[in-house]
GROMACS .gro file of C-alpha atoms in nm:
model
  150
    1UNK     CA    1  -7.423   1.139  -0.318
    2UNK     CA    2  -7.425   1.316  -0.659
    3UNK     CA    3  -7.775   1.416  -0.772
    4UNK     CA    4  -7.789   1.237  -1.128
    5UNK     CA    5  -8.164   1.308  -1.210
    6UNK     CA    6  -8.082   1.521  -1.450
    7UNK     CA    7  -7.845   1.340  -1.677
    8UNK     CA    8  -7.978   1.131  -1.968
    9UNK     CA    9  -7.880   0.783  -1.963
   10UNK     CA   10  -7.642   0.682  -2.216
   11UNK     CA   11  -7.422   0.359  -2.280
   12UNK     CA   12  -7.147   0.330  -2.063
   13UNK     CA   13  -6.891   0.072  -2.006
   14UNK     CA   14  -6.556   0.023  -1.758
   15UNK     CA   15  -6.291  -0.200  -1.798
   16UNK     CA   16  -6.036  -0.285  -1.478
   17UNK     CA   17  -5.769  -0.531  -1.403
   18UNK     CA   18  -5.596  -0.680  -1.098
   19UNK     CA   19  -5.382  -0.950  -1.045
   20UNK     CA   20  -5.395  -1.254  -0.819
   21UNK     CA   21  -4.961  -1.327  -0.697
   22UNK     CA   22  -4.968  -1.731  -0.644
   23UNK     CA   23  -4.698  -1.942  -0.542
   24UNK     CA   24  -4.543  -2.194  -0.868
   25UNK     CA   25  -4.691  -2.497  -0.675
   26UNK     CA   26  -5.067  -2.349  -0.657
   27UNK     CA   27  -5.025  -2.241  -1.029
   28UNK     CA   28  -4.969  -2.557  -1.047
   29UNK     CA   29  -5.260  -2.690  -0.912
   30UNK     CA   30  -5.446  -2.381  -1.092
   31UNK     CA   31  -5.329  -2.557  -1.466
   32UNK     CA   32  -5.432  -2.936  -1.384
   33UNK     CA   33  -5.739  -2.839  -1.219
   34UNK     CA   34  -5.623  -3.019  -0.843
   35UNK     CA   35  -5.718  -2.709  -0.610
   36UNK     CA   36  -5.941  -2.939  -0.304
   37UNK     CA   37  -6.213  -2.614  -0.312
   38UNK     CA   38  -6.261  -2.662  -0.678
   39UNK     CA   39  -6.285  -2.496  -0.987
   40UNK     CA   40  -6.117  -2.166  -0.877
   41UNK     CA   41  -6.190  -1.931  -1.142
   42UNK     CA   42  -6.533  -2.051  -1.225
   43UNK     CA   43  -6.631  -1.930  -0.930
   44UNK     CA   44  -6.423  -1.626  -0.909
   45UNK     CA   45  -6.587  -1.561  -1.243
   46UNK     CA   46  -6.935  -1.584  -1.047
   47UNK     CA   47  -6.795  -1.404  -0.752
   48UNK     CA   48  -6.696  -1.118  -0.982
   49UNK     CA   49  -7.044  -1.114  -1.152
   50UNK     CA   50  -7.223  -1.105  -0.806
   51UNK     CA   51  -6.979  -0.782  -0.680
   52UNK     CA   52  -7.028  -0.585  -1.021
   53UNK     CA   53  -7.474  -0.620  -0.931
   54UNK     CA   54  -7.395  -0.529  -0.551
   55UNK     CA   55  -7.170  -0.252  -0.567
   56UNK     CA   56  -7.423  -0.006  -0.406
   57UNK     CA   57  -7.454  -0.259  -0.129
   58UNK     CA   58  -7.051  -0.215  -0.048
   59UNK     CA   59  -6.956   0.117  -0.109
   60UNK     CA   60  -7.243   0.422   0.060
   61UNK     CA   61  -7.245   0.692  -0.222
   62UNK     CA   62  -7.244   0.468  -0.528
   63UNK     CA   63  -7.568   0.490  -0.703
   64UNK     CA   64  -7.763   0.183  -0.767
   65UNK     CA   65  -7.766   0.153  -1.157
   66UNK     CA   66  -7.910  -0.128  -1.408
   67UNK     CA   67  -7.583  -0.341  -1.486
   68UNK     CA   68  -7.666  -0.510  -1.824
   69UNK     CA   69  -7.389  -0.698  -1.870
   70UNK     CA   70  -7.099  -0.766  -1.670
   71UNK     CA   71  -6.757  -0.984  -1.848
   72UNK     CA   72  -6.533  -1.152  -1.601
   73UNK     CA   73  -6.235  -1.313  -1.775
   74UNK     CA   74  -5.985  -1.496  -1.531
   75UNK     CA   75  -5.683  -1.641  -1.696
   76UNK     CA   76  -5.347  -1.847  -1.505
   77UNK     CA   77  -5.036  -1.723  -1.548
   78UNK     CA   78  -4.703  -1.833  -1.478
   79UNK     CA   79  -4.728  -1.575  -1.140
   80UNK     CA   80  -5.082  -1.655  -1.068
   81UNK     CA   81  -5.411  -1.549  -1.210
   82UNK     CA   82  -5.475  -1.278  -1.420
   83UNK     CA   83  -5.844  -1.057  -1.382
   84UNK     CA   84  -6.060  -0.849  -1.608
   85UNK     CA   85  -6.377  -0.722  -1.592
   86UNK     CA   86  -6.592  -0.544  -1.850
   87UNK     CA   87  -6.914  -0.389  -1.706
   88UNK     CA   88  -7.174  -0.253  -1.926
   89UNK     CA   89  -7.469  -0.025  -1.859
   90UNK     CA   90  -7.723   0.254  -2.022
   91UNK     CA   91  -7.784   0.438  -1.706
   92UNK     CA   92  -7.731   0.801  -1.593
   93UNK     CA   93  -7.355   0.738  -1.430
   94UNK     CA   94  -7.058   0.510  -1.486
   95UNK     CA   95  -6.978   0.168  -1.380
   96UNK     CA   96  -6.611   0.228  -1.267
   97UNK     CA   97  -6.685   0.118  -0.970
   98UNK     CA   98  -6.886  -0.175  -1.052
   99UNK     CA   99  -6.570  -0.281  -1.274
  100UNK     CA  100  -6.294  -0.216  -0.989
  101UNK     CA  101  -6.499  -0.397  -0.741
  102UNK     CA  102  -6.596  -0.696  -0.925
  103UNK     CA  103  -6.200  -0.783  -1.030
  104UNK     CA  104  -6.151  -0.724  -0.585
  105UNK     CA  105  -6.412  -0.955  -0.548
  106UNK     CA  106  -6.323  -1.224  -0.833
  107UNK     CA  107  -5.959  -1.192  -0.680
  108UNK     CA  108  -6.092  -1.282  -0.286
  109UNK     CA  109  -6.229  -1.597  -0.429
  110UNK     CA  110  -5.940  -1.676  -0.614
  111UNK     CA  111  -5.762  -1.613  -0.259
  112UNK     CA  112  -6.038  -1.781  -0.047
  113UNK     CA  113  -6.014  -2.096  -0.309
  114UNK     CA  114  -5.627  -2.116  -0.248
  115UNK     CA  115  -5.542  -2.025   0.077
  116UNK     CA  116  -5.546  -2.361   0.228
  117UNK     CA  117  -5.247  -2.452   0.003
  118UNK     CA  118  -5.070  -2.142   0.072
  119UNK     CA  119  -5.124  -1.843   0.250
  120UNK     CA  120  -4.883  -1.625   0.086
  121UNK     CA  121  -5.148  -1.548  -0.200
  122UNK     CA  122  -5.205  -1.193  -0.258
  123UNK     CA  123  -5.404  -0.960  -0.455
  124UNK     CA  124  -5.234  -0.665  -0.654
  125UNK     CA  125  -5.214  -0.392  -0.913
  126UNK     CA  126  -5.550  -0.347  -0.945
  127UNK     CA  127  -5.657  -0.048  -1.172
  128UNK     CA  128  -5.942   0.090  -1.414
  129UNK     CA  129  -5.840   0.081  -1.771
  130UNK     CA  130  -6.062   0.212  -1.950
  131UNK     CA  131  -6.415   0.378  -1.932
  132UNK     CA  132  -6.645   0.497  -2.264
  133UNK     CA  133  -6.988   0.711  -2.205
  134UNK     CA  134  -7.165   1.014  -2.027
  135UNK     CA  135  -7.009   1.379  -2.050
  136UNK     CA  136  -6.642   1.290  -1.980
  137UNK     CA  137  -6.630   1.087  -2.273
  138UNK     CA  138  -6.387   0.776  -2.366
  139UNK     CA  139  -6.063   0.755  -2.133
  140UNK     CA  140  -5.767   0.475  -2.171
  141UNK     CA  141  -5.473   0.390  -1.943
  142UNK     CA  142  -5.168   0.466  -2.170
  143UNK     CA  143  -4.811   0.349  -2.094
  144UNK     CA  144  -4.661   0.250  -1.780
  145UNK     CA  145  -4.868   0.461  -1.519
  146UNK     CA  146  -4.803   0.416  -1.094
  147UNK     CA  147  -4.592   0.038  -0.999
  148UNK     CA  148  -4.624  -0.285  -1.186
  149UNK     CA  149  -4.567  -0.479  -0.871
  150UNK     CA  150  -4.665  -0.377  -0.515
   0.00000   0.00000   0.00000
């Protein structure tokens, strides 16, 4: 683990995407509300929320860090359900991780709400795409970087 006692806290924020691949019959479902488990991306929103705050729990050398605000937005598509996640902190490291593990997490429910109706669901390009704060500064995914579908 990275010794961080010496860095100042400053505001930091990560933003990272993923995608949730559904078949046309659960999107469906998704759009008039029908899934039998319920509202599916209310509580992938929750899910998402709960992962950013337990990061340290899930991965051994991430440091346990005040989240102050974590921003789960979960929207259906025509291929399935689109994730973001914006997590915020003033803290001595990043929350990169907090962001790529809450849109993993917020995708497993959306998988774990579905799969009864179809078990071909599947999570995908997941990515950070952007990250402001501490000594590296402000970084953005530009253009077309590594496979739009896997």
């Amino acid at each position: 683990m990275v010794d961080v006692t010496d860095k100042a806290p400053t505001v930091r924020c990560a933003t990272a995407t993923g995608f949730v691949h559904c078949a046309p019959h659960v999107v469906a479902a998704l759009r008039d509300q029908s899934v039998p488990k319920g509202d599916v991306l209310a509580v992938a929103r929750v899910a998402g929320v709960a992962a950013a705050k337990r990061t340290p729990d899930l991965l051994p050398l991430a440091h346990v860090i005040a989240v102050h605000g974590v921003v789960v937005d979960a929207e259906v598509t025509d291929e399935g359900v689109s994730l973001a996640v914006t997590v915020r902190t003033a803290d001595r490291t990043g929350v990169e991780m907090e962001a790529l593990t809450a849109v993993c997490v917020a995708g497993l429910a959306v998988v774990d709400m579905v799969k009864g109706m179809d078990k071909h669901t599947w999570i995908g390009q997941v990515r950070l795409e952007a990250k402001s704060g501490g000594r590296s500064g402000t970084w953005q995914r530009t253009g077309k970087q590594g496979p739009d579908k896997v």
